[in-house]
Amino acid sequence: QVQLVQSGAEVKKPGSSVKVSCKASGGTFNRYAFSWVRQAPGQGLEWMGGIIPIIGSANYTQKFQGRVTITADESTGTAYMELSSLRSEDTAVYYCADHYGDYSLWGRGTLVTVSS
Amino acid sequence: DIQMTQSPSAMSASVGDRVTITCRASQGISNYLVWFQQKPGKVPKRLIFAASSLQFGVPSRFSGSGSGTEFTLTISSLQPEDFATYYCLQHNSYPPTFGRGTKVEIK
């Protein structure tokens, strides 16, 4: 069964960085296209950026440009989202999703808490 | 960026009611629209893709319609398990953008 398996919850200090992973289990890695979507507590869904591994380059929404880096490692079948200069407002659940399949497949989410 | 205006933001409805949720795009997006259902603490679940195609396994009381700029999600007869928040997403152009959600609550 095809799954996206995300890394575990993180607690980070303001100003630090976090790197969340999303491993594609089953299927061919290069048939995925990974989007990263976040959801702050009690808020809606927000698309941050995405990458198509077979192409390699990532796209980011302007809000996160310069603070987020999305990469994909074909050798491990894993996509990564790194967010830097963390602030309290970045406390959220971060999801990866396969946008090649029109968002039918999602990871279970990774809670990132930013707190001093 | 394409703005997705979703309405209403919240609604109260009873079991058996017909429910309609609308998303309006700030520019044409063809049929590149997805509807999701999300329950508290859970992952968004795709209900409808390509504006009107029902996800396998989703009950037929859910339907989607529209093209261009106006889209509708309809629940023909609301069931207890349908109380949730619903989101639309356009993926016609970068960046993909979500509607702000519609919370369907029990009347």
Short mmCIF file of C-alpha atoms in Angstrom, two decimals:
data_model
loop_
_atom_site.label_atom_id
_atom_site.label_comp_id
_atom_site.label_asym_id
_atom_site.label_seq_id
_atom_site.Cartn_x
_atom_site.Cartn_y
_atom_site.Cartn_z
CA GLN A 1 0.00 0.00 0.00
CA VAL A 2 1.31 3.40 -0.99
CA GLN A 3 1.93 5.69 1.96
CA LEU A 4 3.69 8.92 2.81
CA VAL A 5 5.44 8.48 6.15
CA GLN A 6 6.42 11.66 7.93
CA SER A 7 8.95 12.23 10.67
CA GLY A 8 7.95 12.78 14.26
CA ALA A 9 6.95 15.84 16.21
CA GLU A 10 9.52 18.53 16.88
CA VAL A 11 9.93 21.26 19.48
CA LYS A 12 12.13 24.13 18.37
CA LYS A 13 13.39 27.42 19.76
CA PRO A 14 12.57 30.68 18.01
CA GLY A 15 15.19 31.51 15.41
CA SER A 16 16.16 27.89 14.81
CA SER A 17 15.34 25.63 11.86
CA VAL A 18 13.36 22.44 11.46
CA LYS A 19 13.61 19.78 8.80
CA VAL A 20 10.63 17.48 8.27
CA SER A 21 10.85 14.37 6.16
CA CYS A 22 8.28 12.54 4.07
CA LYS A 23 9.16 9.07 2.87
CA ALA A 24 7.24 7.53 0.01
CA SER A 25 6.53 3.91 0.83
CA GLY A 26 5.53 1.80 -2.14
CA GLY A 27 5.26 2.97 -5.71
CA THR A 28 7.95 4.58 -7.80
CA PHE A 29 9.49 7.66 -6.19
CA ASN A 30 9.72 9.61 -9.42
CA ARG A 31 5.99 9.23 -9.95
CA TYR A 32 5.34 11.42 -6.93
CA ALA A 33 5.18 15.17 -6.72
CA PHE A 34 5.40 16.45 -3.18
CA SER A 35 3.56 19.42 -1.80
CA TRP A 36 3.95 20.74 1.72
CA VAL A 37 0.86 22.12 3.40
CA ARG A 38 0.67 23.51 6.89
CA GLN A 39 -2.14 24.07 9.34
CA ALA A 40 -1.75 26.29 12.37
CA PRO A 41 -3.89 25.47 15.40
CA GLY A 42 -7.55 26.17 14.65
CA GLN A 43 -6.70 27.55 11.23
CA GLY A 44 -7.09 26.50 7.62
CA LEU A 45 -4.79 24.77 5.18
CA GLU A 46 -1.91 26.67 3.63
CA TRP A 47 0.19 25.49 0.69
CA MET A 48 3.87 26.25 1.24
CA GLY A 49 5.69 24.77 -1.69
CA GLY A 50 6.30 21.68 -3.73
CA ILE A 51 8.78 19.65 -5.71
CA ILE A 52 8.63 17.16 -8.53
CA PRO A 53 11.64 14.86 -7.94
CA ILE A 54 12.06 13.92 -11.58
CA ILE A 55 12.46 17.62 -12.38
CA GLY A 56 14.27 18.55 -9.20
CA SER A 57 13.44 22.21 -8.80
CA ALA A 58 11.04 23.37 -6.13
CA ASN A 59 8.32 26.02 -6.18
CA TYR A 60 7.47 28.09 -3.14
CA THR A 61 4.70 30.43 -2.24
CA GLN A 62 5.92 34.00 -1.83
CA LYS A 63 5.07 34.04 1.87
CA PHE A 64 7.74 31.44 2.60
CA GLN A 65 10.24 32.33 -0.11
CA GLY A 66 13.69 32.60 1.42
CA ARG A 67 12.72 30.71 4.57
CA VAL A 68 11.72 27.34 3.23
CA THR A 69 13.72 24.78 1.28
CA ILE A 70 12.10 21.70 -0.21
CA THR A 71 14.27 18.90 -1.51
CA ALA A 72 13.91 15.31 -2.63
CA ASP A 73 16.38 12.44 -2.30
CA GLU A 74 15.71 9.73 -4.85
CA SER A 75 18.18 7.35 -3.21
CA THR A 76 16.09 7.20 -0.05
CA GLY A 77 12.68 7.96 -1.60
CA THR A 78 12.27 10.88 0.77
CA ALA A 79 11.20 14.49 0.42
CA TYR A 80 12.21 17.15 2.92
CA MET A 81 10.91 20.51 3.99
CA GLU A 82 13.23 22.76 5.96
CA LEU A 83 11.90 25.95 7.52
CA SER A 84 14.34 28.43 9.01
CA SER A 85 14.15 31.47 11.29
CA LEU A 86 11.30 29.86 13.17
CA ARG A 87 8.87 32.01 15.11
CA SER A 88 5.92 31.17 17.31
CA GLU A 89 3.53 31.67 14.39
CA ASP A 90 5.17 28.70 12.67
CA THR A 91 3.69 26.36 15.26
CA ALA A 92 1.56 24.09 13.10
CA VAL A 93 1.02 20.64 11.70
CA TYR A 94 3.02 20.22 8.50
CA TYR A 95 1.69 17.78 5.93
CA CYS A 96 3.23 16.37 2.82
CA ALA A 97 0.87 15.43 0.01
CA ASP A 98 1.24 13.95 -3.45
CA HIS A 99 0.05 16.59 -5.90
CA TYR A 100 0.85 14.44 -8.89
CA GLY A 101 -2.14 12.38 -7.81
CA ASP A 102 -4.24 15.50 -7.30
CA TYR A 103 -3.78 15.44 -3.53
CA SER A 104 -5.30 12.00 -3.01
CA LEU A 105 -2.41 10.88 -0.78
CA TRP A 106 -1.28 12.68 2.37
CA GLY A 107 1.14 12.01 5.16
CA ARG A 108 -0.22 11.95 8.69
CA GLY A 109 1.32 15.29 9.53
CA THR A 110 4.19 16.47 11.72
CA LEU A 111 3.52 18.82 14.61
CA VAL A 112 6.17 21.50 14.91
CA THR A 113 6.01 23.55 18.08
CA VAL A 114 8.07 26.72 18.31
CA SER A 115 8.52 27.81 21.87
CA SER A 116 11.19 29.40 24.00
CA ASP B 1 -2.07 34.34 -6.78
CA ILE B 2 -5.56 33.00 -7.40
CA GLN B 3 -7.90 33.74 -4.52
CA MET B 4 -10.46 31.11 -3.56
CA THR B 5 -13.49 32.62 -1.86
CA GLN B 6 -15.34 29.89 -0.01
CA SER B 7 -18.79 30.36 1.47
CA PRO B 8 -20.28 30.08 3.93
CA SER B 9 -17.48 30.02 6.49
CA ALA B 10 -19.71 28.08 8.85
CA MET B 11 -23.17 26.64 8.87
CA SER B 12 -25.52 24.72 11.09
CA ALA B 13 -27.51 21.92 9.55
CA SER B 14 -29.56 18.93 10.57
CA VAL B 15 -29.20 15.29 9.63
CA GLY B 16 -30.97 14.79 6.32
CA ASP B 17 -30.48 18.37 5.14
CA ARG B 18 -29.14 19.19 1.71
CA VAL B 19 -25.94 21.20 2.09
CA THR B 20 -24.27 23.36 -0.53
CA ILE B 21 -20.82 24.92 -0.22
CA THR B 22 -19.43 27.27 -2.84
CA CYS B 23 -15.93 28.24 -3.94
CA ARG B 24 -15.34 31.12 -6.29
CA ALA B 25 -11.96 31.56 -7.99
CA SER B 26 -10.59 35.03 -8.72
CA GLN B 27 -9.74 33.83 -12.22
CA GLY B 28 -10.59 30.83 -14.34
CA ILE B 29 -9.12 27.53 -13.19
CA SER B 30 -10.83 25.18 -15.66
CA ASN B 31 -11.73 22.13 -13.57
CA TYR B 32 -8.55 22.00 -11.48
CA LEU B 33 -10.45 21.96 -8.22
CA VAL B 34 -10.38 19.52 -5.33
CA TRP B 35 -12.71 19.28 -2.33
CA PHE B 36 -11.51 17.95 1.02
CA GLN B 37 -13.19 16.98 4.24
CA GLN B 38 -11.28 17.37 7.48
CA LYS B 39 -12.30 16.25 10.95
CA PRO B 40 -10.56 17.57 14.08
CA GLY B 41 -7.08 16.12 14.49
CA LYS B 42 -7.31 14.22 11.22
CA VAL B 43 -5.67 14.41 7.83
CA PRO B 44 -7.64 16.11 5.04
CA LYS B 45 -9.52 13.56 3.01
CA ARG B 46 -10.10 14.09 -0.69
CA LEU B 47 -13.77 13.86 -1.63
CA ILE B 48 -13.89 15.27 -5.14
CA PHE B 49 -11.22 15.88 -7.77
CA ALA B 50 -11.33 17.52 -11.18
CA ALA B 51 -14.27 19.54 -9.83
CA SER B 52 -16.83 16.76 -10.20
CA SER B 53 -15.14 13.35 -9.99
CA LEU B 54 -16.02 11.41 -6.86
CA GLN B 55 -13.11 9.87 -4.99
CA PHE B 56 -13.36 6.08 -4.84
CA GLY B 57 -15.01 5.02 -1.60
CA VAL B 58 -16.68 8.36 -0.91
CA PRO B 59 -20.45 8.10 -0.53
CA SER B 60 -22.51 9.17 -3.51
CA ARG B 61 -24.36 11.78 -1.43
CA PHE B 62 -21.30 13.96 -2.08
CA SER B 63 -21.12 15.65 -5.47
CA GLY B 64 -19.17 18.46 -7.05
CA SER B 65 -19.95 20.72 -9.95
CA GLY B 66 -18.65 23.77 -11.73
CA SER B 67 -15.94 24.92 -14.04
CA GLY B 68 -14.05 28.13 -14.63
CA THR B 69 -14.64 30.27 -11.56
CA GLU B 70 -17.70 28.88 -9.76
CA PHE B 71 -17.72 25.55 -7.97
CA THR B 72 -20.10 23.78 -5.66
CA LEU B 73 -19.87 20.89 -3.24
CA THR B 74 -23.23 19.37 -2.43
CA ILE B 75 -24.13 16.87 0.26
CA SER B 76 -27.54 15.59 -0.73
CA SER B 77 -28.58 14.25 2.68
CA LEU B 78 -26.32 15.18 5.57
CA GLN B 79 -25.29 12.28 7.79
CA PRO B 80 -23.88 12.42 11.35
CA GLU B 81 -20.39 11.54 10.09
CA ASP B 82 -20.42 14.49 7.69
CA PHE B 83 -20.06 17.10 10.39
CA ALA B 84 -16.60 18.43 9.60
CA THR B 85 -14.75 21.25 7.90
CA TYR B 86 -14.63 21.32 4.11
CA TYR B 87 -11.96 22.98 1.97
CA CYS B 88 -11.59 23.63 -1.71
CA LEU B 89 -8.21 23.78 -3.43
CA GLN B 90 -7.33 25.11 -6.85
CA HIS B 91 -4.28 23.64 -8.53
CA ASN B 92 -4.59 25.17 -11.96
CA SER B 93 -1.65 27.47 -11.40
CA TYR B 94 1.12 28.12 -8.89
CA PRO B 95 0.79 28.55 -6.10
CA PRO B 96 -2.11 26.22 -5.35
CA THR B 97 -4.52 27.98 -3.03
CA PHE B 98 -7.11 26.76 -0.57
CA GLY B 99 -10.42 28.24 0.36
CA ARG B 100 -10.69 29.28 4.00
CA GLY B 101 -12.94 26.39 4.87
CA THR B 102 -16.57 25.76 5.76
CA LYS B 103 -17.35 24.29 9.14
CA VAL B 104 -20.53 22.24 9.08
CA GLU B 105 -21.98 21.96 12.55
CA ILE B 106 -24.97 20.20 14.03
CA LYS B 107 -28.09 22.32 14.37
#
